[in-house]
mmCIF file of C-alpha atoms and ligand atoms in Angstrom:
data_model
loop_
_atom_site.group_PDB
_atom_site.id
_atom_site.type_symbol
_atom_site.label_atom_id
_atom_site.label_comp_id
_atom_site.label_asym_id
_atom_site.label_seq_id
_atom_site.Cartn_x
_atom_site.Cartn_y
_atom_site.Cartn_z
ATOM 1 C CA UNK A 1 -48.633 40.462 -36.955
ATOM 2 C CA UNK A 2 -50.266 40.829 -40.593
ATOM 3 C CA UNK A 3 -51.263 37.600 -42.124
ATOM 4 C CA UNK A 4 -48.030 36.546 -44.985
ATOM 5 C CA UNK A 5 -49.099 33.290 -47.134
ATOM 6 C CA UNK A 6 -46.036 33.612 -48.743
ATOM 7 C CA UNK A 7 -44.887 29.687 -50.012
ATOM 8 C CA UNK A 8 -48.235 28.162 -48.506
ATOM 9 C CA UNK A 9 -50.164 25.847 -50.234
ATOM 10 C CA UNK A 10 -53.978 25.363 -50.262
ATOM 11 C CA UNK A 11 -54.847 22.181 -49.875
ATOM 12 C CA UNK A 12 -57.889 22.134 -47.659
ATOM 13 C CA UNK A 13 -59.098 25.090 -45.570
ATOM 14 C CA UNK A 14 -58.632 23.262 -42.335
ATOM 15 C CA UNK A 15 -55.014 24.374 -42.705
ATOM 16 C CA UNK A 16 -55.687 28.278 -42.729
ATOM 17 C CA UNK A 17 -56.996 30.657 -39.640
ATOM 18 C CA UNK A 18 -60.017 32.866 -40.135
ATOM 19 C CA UNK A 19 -57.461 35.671 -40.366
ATOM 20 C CA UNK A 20 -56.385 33.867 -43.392
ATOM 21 C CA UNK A 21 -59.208 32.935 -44.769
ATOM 22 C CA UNK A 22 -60.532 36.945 -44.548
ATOM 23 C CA UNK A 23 -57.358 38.109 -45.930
ATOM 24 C CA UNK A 24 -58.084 36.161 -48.956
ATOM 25 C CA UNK A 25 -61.455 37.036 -49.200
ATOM 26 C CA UNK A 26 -60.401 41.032 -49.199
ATOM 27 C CA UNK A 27 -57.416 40.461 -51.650
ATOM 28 C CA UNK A 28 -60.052 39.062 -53.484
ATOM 29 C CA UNK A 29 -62.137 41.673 -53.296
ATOM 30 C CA UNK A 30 -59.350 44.175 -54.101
ATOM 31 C CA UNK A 31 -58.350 42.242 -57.379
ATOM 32 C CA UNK A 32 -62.338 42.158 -58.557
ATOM 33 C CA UNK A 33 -62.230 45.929 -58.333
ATOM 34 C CA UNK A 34 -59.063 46.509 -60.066
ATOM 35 C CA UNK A 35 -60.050 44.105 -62.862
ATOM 36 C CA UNK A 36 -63.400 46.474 -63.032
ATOM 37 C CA UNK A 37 -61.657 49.247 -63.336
ATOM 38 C CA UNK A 38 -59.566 47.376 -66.336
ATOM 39 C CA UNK A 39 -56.263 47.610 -65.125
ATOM 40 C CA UNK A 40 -54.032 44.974 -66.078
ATOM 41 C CA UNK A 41 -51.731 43.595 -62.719
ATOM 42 C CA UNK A 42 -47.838 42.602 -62.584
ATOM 43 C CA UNK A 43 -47.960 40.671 -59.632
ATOM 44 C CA UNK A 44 -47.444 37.571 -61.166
ATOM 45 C CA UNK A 45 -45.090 38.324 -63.514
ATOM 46 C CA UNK A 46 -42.591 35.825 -64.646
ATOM 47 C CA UNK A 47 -44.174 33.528 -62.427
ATOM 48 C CA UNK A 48 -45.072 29.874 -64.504
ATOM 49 C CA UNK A 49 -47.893 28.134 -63.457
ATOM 50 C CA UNK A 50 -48.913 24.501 -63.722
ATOM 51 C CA UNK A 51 -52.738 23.660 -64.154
ATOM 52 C CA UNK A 52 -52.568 20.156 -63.395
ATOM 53 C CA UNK A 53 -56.217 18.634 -63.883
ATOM 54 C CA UNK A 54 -57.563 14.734 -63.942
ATOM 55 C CA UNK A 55 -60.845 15.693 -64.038
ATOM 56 C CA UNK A 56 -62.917 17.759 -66.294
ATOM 57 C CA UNK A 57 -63.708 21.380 -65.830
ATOM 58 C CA UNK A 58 -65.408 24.616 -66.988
ATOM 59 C CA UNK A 59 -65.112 27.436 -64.228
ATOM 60 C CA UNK A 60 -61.915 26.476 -61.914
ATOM 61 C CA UNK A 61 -59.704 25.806 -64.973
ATOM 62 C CA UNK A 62 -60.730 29.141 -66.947
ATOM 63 C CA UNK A 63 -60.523 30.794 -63.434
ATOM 64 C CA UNK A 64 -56.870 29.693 -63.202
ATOM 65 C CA UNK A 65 -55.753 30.359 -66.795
ATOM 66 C CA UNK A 66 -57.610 33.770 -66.551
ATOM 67 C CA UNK A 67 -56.393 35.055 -63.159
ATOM 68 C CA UNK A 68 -52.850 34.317 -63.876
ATOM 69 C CA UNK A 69 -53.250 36.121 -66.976
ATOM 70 C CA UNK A 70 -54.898 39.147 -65.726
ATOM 71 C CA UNK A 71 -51.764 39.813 -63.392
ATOM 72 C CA UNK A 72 -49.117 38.905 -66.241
ATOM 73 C CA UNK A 73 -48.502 35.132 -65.364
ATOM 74 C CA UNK A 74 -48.345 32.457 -67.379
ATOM 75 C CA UNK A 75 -50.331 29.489 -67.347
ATOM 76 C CA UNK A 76 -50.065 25.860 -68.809
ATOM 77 C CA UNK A 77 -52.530 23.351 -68.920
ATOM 78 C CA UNK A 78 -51.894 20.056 -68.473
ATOM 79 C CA UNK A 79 -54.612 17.582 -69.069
ATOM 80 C CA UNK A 80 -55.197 13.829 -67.826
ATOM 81 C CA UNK A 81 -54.061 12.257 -71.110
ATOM 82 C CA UNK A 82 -51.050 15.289 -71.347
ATOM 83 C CA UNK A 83 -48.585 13.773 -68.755
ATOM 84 C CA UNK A 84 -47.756 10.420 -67.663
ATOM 85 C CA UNK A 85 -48.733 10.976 -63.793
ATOM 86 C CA UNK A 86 -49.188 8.000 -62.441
ATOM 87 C CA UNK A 87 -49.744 5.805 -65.035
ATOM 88 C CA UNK A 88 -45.582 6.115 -66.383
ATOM 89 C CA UNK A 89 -44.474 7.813 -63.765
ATOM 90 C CA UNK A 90 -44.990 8.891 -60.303
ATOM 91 C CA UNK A 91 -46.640 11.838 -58.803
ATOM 92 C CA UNK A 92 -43.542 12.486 -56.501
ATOM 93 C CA UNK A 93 -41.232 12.313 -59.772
ATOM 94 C CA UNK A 94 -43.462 14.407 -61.268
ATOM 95 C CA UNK A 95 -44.151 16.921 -58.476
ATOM 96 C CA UNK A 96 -40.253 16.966 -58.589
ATOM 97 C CA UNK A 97 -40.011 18.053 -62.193
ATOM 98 C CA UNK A 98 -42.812 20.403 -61.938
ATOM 99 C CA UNK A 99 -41.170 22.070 -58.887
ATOM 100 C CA UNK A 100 -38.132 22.538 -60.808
ATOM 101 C CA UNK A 101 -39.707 24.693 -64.077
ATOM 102 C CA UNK A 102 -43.469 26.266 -62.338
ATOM 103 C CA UNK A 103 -44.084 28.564 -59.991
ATOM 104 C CA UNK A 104 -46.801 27.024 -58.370
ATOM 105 C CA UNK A 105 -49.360 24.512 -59.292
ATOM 106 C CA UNK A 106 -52.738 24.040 -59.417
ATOM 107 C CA UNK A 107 -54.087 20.548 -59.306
ATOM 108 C CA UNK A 108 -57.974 19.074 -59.749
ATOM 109 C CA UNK A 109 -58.067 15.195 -59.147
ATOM 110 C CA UNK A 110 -59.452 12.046 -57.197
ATOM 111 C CA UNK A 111 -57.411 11.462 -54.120
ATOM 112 C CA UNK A 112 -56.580 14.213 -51.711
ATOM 113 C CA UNK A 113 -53.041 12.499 -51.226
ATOM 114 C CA UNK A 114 -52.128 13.080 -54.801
ATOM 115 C CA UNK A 115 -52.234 16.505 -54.059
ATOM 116 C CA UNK A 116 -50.516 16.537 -50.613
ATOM 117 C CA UNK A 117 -48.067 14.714 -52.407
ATOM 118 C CA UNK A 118 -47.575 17.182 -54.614
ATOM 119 C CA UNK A 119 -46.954 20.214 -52.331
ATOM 120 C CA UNK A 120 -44.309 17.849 -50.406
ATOM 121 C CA UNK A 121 -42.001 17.236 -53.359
ATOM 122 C CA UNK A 122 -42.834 19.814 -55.852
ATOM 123 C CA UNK A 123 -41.462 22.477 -53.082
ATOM 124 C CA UNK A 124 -43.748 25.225 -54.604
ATOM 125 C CA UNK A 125 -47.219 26.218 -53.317
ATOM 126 C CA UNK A 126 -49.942 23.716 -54.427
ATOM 127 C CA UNK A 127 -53.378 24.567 -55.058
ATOM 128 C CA UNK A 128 -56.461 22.249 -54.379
ATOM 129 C CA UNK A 129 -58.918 22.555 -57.580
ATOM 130 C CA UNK A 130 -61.316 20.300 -56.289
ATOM 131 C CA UNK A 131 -60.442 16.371 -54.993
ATOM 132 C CA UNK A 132 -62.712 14.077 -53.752
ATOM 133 C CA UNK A 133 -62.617 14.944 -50.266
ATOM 134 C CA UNK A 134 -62.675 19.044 -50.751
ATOM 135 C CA UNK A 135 -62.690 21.614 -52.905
ATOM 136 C CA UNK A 136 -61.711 24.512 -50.708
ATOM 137 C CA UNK A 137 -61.233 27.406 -53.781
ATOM 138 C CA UNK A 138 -64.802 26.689 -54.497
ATOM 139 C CA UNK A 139 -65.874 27.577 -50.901
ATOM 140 C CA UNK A 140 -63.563 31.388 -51.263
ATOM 141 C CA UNK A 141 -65.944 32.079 -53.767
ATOM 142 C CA UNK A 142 -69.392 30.944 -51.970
ATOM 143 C CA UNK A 143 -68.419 32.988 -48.984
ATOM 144 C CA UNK A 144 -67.184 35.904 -51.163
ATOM 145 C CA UNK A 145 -70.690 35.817 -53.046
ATOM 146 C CA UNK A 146 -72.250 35.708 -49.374
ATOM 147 C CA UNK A 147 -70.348 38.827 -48.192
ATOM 148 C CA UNK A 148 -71.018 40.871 -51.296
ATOM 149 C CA UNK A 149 -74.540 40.055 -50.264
ATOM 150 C CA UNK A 150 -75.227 40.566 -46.853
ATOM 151 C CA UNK A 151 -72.293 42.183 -46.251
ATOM 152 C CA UNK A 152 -70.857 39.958 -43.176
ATOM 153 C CA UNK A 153 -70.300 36.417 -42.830
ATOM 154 C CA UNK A 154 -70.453 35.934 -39.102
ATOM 155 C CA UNK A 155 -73.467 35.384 -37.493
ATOM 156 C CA UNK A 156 -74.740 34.568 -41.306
ATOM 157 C CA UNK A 157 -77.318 31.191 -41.099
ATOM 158 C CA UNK A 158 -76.120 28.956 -44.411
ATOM 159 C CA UNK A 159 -78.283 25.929 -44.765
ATOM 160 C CA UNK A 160 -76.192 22.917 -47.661
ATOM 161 C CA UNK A 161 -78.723 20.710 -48.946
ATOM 162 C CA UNK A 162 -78.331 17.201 -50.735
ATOM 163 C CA UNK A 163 -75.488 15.260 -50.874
ATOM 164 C CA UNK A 164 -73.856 15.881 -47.555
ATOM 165 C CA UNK A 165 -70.771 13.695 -47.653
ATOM 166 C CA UNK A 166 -68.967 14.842 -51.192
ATOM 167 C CA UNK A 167 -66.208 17.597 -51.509
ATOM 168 C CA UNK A 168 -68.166 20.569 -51.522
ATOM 169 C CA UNK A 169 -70.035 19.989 -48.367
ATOM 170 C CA UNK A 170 -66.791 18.750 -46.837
ATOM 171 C CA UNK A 171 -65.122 22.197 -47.608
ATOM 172 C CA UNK A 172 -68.199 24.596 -46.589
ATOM 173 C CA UNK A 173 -68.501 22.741 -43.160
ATOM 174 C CA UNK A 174 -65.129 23.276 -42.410
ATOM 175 C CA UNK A 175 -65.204 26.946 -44.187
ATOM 176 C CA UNK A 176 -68.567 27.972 -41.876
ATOM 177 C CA UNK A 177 -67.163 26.291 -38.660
ATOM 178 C CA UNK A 178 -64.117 28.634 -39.156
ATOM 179 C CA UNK A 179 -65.920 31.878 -40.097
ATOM 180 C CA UNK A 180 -68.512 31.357 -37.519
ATOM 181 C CA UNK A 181 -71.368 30.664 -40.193
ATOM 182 C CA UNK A 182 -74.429 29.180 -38.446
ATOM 183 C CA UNK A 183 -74.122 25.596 -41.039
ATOM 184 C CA UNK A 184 -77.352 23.767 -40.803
ATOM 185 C CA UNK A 185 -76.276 20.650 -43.127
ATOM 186 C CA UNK A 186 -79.587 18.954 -44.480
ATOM 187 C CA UNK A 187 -79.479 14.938 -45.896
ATOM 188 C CA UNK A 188 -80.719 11.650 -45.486
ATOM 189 C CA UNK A 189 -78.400 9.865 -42.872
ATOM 190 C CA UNK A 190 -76.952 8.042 -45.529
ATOM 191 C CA UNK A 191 -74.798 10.976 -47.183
ATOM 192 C CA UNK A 192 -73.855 12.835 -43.592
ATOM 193 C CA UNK A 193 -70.122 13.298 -43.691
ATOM 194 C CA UNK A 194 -67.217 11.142 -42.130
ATOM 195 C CA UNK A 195 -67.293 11.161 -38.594
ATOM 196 C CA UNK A 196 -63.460 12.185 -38.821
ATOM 197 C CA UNK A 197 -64.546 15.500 -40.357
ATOM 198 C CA UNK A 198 -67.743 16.253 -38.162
ATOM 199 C CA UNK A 199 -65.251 16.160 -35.032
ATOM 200 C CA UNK A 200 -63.072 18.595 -36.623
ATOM 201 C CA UNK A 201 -65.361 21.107 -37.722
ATOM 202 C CA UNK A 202 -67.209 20.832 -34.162
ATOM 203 C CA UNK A 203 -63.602 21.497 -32.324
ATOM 204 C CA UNK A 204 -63.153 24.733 -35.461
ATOM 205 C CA UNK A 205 -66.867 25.663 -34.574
ATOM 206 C CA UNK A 206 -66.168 26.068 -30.745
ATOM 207 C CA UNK A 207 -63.850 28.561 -31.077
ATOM 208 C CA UNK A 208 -65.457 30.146 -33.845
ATOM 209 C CA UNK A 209 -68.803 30.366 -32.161
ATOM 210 C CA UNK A 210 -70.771 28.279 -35.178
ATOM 211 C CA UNK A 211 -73.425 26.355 -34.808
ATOM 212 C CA UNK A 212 -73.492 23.860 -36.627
ATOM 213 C CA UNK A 213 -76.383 21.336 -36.645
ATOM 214 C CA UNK A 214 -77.340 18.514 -38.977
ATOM 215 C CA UNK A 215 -80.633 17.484 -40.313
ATOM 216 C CA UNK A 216 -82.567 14.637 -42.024
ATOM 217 C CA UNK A 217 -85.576 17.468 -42.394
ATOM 218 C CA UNK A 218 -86.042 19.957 -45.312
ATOM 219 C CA UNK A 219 -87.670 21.901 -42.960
ATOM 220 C CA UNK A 220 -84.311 23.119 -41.034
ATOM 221 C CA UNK A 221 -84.020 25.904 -43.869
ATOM 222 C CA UNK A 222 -87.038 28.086 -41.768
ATOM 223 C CA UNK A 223 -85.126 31.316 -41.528
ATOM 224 C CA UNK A 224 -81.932 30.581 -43.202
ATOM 225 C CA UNK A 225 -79.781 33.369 -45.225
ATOM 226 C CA UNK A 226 -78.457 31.403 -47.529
ATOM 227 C CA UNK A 227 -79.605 27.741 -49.586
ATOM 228 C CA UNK A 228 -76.965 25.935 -51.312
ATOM 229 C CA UNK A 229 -77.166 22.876 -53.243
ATOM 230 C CA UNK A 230 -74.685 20.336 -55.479
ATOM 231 C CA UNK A 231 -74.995 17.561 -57.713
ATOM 232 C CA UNK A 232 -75.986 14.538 -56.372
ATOM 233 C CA UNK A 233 -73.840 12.564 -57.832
ATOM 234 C CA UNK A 234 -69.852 13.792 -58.359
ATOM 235 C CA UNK A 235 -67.412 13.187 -60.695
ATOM 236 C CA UNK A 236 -66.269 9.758 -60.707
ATOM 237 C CA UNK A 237 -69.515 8.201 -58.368
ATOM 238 C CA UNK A 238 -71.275 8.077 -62.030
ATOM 239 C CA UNK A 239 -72.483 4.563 -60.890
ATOM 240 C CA UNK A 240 -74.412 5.728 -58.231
ATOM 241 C CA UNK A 241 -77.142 7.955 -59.591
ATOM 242 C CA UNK A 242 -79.886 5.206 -59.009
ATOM 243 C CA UNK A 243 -78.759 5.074 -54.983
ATOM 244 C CA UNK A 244 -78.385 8.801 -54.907
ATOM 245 C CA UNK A 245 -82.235 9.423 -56.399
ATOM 246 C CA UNK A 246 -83.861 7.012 -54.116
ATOM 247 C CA UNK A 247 -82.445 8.990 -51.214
ATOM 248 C CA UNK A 248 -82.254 12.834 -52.378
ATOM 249 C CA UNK A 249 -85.424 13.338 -53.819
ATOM 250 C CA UNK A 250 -87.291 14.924 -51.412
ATOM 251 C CA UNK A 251 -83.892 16.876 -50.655
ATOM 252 C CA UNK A 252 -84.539 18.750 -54.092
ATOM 253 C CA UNK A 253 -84.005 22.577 -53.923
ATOM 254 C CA UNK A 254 -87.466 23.747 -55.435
ATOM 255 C CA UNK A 255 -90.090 26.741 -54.786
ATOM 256 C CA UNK A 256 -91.618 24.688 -51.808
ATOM 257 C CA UNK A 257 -88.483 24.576 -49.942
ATOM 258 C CA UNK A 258 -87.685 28.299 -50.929
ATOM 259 C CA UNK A 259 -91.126 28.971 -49.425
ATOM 260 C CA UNK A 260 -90.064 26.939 -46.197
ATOM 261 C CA UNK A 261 -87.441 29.057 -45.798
ATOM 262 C CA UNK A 262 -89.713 32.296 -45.490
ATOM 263 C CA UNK A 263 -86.939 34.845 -45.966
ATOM 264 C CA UNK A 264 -87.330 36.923 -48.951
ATOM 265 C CA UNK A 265 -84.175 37.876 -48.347
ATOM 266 C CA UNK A 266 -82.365 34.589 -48.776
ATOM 267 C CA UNK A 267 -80.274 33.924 -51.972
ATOM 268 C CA UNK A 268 -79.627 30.496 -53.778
ATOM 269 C CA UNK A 269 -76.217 29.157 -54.803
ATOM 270 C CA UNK A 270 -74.921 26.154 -56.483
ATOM 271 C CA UNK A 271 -71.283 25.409 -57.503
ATOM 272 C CA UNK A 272 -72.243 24.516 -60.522
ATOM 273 C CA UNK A 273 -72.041 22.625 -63.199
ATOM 274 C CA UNK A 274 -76.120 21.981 -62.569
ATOM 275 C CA UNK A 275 -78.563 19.849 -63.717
ATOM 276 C CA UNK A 276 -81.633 22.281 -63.871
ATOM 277 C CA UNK A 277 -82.981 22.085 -67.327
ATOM 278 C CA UNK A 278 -83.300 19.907 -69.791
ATOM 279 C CA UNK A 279 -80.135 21.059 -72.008
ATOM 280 C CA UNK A 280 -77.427 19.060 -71.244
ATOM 281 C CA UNK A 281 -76.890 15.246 -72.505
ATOM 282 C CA UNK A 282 -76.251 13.784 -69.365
ATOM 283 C CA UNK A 283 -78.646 15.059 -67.162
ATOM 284 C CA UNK A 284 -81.783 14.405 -70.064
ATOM 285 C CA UNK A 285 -80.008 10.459 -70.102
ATOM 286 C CA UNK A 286 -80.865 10.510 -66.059
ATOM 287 C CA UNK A 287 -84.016 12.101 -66.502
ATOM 288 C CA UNK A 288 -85.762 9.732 -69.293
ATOM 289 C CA UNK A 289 -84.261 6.626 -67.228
ATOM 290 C CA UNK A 290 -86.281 7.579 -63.625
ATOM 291 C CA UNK A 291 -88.623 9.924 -65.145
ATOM 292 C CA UNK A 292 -87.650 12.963 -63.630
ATOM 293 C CA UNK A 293 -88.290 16.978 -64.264
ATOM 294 C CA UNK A 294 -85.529 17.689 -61.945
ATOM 295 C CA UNK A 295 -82.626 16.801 -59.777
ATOM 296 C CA UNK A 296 -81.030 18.976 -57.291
ATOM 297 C CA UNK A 297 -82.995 22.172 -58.513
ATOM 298 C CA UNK A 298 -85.439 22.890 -60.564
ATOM 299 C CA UNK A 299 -85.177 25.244 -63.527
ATOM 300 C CA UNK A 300 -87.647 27.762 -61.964
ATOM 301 C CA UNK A 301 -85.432 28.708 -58.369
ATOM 302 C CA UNK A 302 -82.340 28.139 -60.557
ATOM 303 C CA UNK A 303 -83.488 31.063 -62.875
ATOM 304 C CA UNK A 304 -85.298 32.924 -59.920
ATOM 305 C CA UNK A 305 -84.528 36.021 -58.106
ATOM 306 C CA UNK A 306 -83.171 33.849 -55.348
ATOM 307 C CA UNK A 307 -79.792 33.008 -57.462
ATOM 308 C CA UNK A 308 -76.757 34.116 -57.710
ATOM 309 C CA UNK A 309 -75.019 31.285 -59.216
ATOM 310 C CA UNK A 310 -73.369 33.297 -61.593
ATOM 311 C CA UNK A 311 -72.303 36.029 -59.475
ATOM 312 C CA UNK A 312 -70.668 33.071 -57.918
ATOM 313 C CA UNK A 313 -69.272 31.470 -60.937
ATOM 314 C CA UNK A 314 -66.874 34.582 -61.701
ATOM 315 C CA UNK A 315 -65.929 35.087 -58.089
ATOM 316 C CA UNK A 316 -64.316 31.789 -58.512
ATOM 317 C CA UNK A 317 -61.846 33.474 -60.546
ATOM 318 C CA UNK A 318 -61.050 36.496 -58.449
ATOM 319 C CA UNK A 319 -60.352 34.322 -55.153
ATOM 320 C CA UNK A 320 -58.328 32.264 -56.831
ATOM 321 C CA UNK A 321 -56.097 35.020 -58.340
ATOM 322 C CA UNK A 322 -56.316 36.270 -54.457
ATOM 323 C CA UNK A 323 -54.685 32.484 -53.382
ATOM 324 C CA UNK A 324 -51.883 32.601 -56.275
ATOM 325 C CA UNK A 325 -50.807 36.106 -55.317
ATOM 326 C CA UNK A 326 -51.313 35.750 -52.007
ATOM 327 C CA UNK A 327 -48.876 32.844 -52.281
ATOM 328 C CA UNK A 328 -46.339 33.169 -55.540
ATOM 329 C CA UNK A 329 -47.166 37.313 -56.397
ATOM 330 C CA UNK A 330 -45.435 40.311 -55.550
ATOM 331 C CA UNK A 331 -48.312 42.069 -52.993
ATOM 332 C CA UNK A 332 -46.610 45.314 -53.722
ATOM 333 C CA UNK A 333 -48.001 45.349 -57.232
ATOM 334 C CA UNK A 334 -51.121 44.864 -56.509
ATOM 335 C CA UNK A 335 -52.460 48.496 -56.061
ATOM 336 C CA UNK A 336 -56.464 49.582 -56.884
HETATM 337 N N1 CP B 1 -67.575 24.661 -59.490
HETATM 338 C C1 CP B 1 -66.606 24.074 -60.209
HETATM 339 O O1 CP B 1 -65.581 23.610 -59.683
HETATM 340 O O2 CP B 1 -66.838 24.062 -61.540
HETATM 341 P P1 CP B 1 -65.973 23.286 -62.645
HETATM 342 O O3 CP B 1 -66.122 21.810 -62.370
HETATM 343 O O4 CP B 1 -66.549 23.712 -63.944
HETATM 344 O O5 CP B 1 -64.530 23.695 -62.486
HETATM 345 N N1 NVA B 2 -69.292 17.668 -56.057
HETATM 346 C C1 NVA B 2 -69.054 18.006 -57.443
HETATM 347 C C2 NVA B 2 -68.522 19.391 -57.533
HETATM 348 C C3 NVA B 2 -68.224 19.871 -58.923
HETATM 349 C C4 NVA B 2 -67.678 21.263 -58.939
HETATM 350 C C5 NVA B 2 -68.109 17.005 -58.069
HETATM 351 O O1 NVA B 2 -67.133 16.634 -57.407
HETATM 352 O O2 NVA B 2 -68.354 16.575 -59.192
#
């Protein structure tokens, strides 16, 4: 039977197959094309949809608005100070009264309950924009950058170094163990994820055939396809950038550990946003205080050969115009 994710929400990818998680990945693929070729979709049509977001954002906010434009939806966004969620009212009121006028929301945020709480009473698909504990539309575009590149994700050997307990690593653990990615995770002991979420991704990666292996040791890149890094410190853990230096240093993506690697062939990625230069308020503040040049990369493998951050950044938007028409669009409309 073909994979339908008609109505379904996507909350984490621990609730989707491989199957599904492909078949997203090829809409996706399908949709970038179209767009290429400048045609604009219908599969969305008349279709409202919420952009619910707590937390700031660059690329998973424009990738909403933009996607559900491209295929004639209409998007709202709804900021933290625009609605009284939580603070005047409930979520499950207002995942009630959202229900009742969009199509389907998309929701960034702290906890992941908000959100489930959201796809239970809303009663239209909800979409995970990043929470604390994952950010699963995020990993649709790594692995979509990945297959563009090699071609294949199977078999592929993806190495996540840094902080190895936030959202991001969360959701490409769970996203390898179900593809059958060979995940080497790589980060002091400290920032290894939950213990709940290392037994799920090790009874995903059994089935899947995934290794999956985790490291204190920059040296576990030797020979791996792929290098991906994050902040070290996420939105709303601002208090914790003196803790997080101390222990991530010498997990810094820079040409040494490139070299480590010894695969000319590997490529770099980053969900961005990034601290690699000196341009950005925030990241100078952090820099002057511990006298640093760099945090999670440097400038130079950041602007290398190696990257394809950017190639990355826009595929954001194409898989998540995959998961909205996958889930709220009329598939019949979408022809290349
Ligand atoms: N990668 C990502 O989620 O970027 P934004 O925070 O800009 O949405
Ligand atoms: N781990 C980061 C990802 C940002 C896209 C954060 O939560 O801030």
């Amino acid at each position: 039977m073909g994979v339908n994710l008609k109505g379904r929400s996507l909350l984490t990818l621990l609730d989707y197959s491989s199957e599904e998680i492909n078949y997203l990945l090829e809409l996706a693929a399908k949709l970038k094309e179209k767009k290429r070729k400048g045609i604009q979709g219908t599969s969305l049509k008349g279709k409202n949809i919420a952009i619910l977001f707590e937390k700031t954002s660059t690329r998973t906010r424009v990738s909403f608005v933009v996607a559900a434009r491209d295929e004639g939806g209409m998007p709202e966004f709804l900021g933290k100070n625009d609605l009284q969620l939580g603070d005047k009212e409930s979520v499950k009121d207002t995942a009630r009264v959202l229900g009742r006028l969009f199509d389907g929301i998309a929701f960034r945020g702290f906890e992941q309950k908000t959100v489930e709480l959201l796809a239970e009473y809303s009663g239209v698909p909800v979409w995970n924009g990043l929470t604390d504990q994952y950010h699963p539309t995020q990993v649709l575009a790594d692995f979509l950058t990945v297959k563009e590149e090699f071609g294949y994700l199977e078999g592929i050997k993806f190495a996540y170094i840094g902080d190895g307990r936030n959202n991001v690593a969360n959701s490409l653990l769970i996203g390898s163990a179900k593809m059958g990615i060979h995940f080497t995770l790589i980060a002091p002991k400290e920032l290894w994820p939950e213990s709940r979420i290392v037994n799920l991704v090790k009874e995903e990666a059994e089935k899947s055939g995934a290794k999956i292996n985790f490291s204190t040791d920059p040296d576990a890149v030797y020979k791996t396809d792929v290098i991906y890094t994050d902040v070290w410190v996420s939105m709303g853990e601002e208090a914790k950038f003196a803790e997080r230096i101390k222990l991530l240093q010498p997990y810094q993506v820079n040409t040494n550990l490139i070299k480590k690697a010894d695969n000319d062939k590997l490529i770099f990625l980053h969900c961005l946003p990034s601290f690699h230069n000196r341009e950005t308020t925030i990241g100078e503040k952090i820099y002057q205080e511990y006298g640093l040049e760099a945090m999670e990369v440097t400038d130079e493998v950041f602007e290398s050969g190696y990257s394809r951050v950017f190639e990355e950044a826009e595929n954001r938007m194409h898989t998540i115009k995959a998961v909205m028409v996958a889930s709220i669009g009329d598939l019949n409309a979408v022809q290349d």
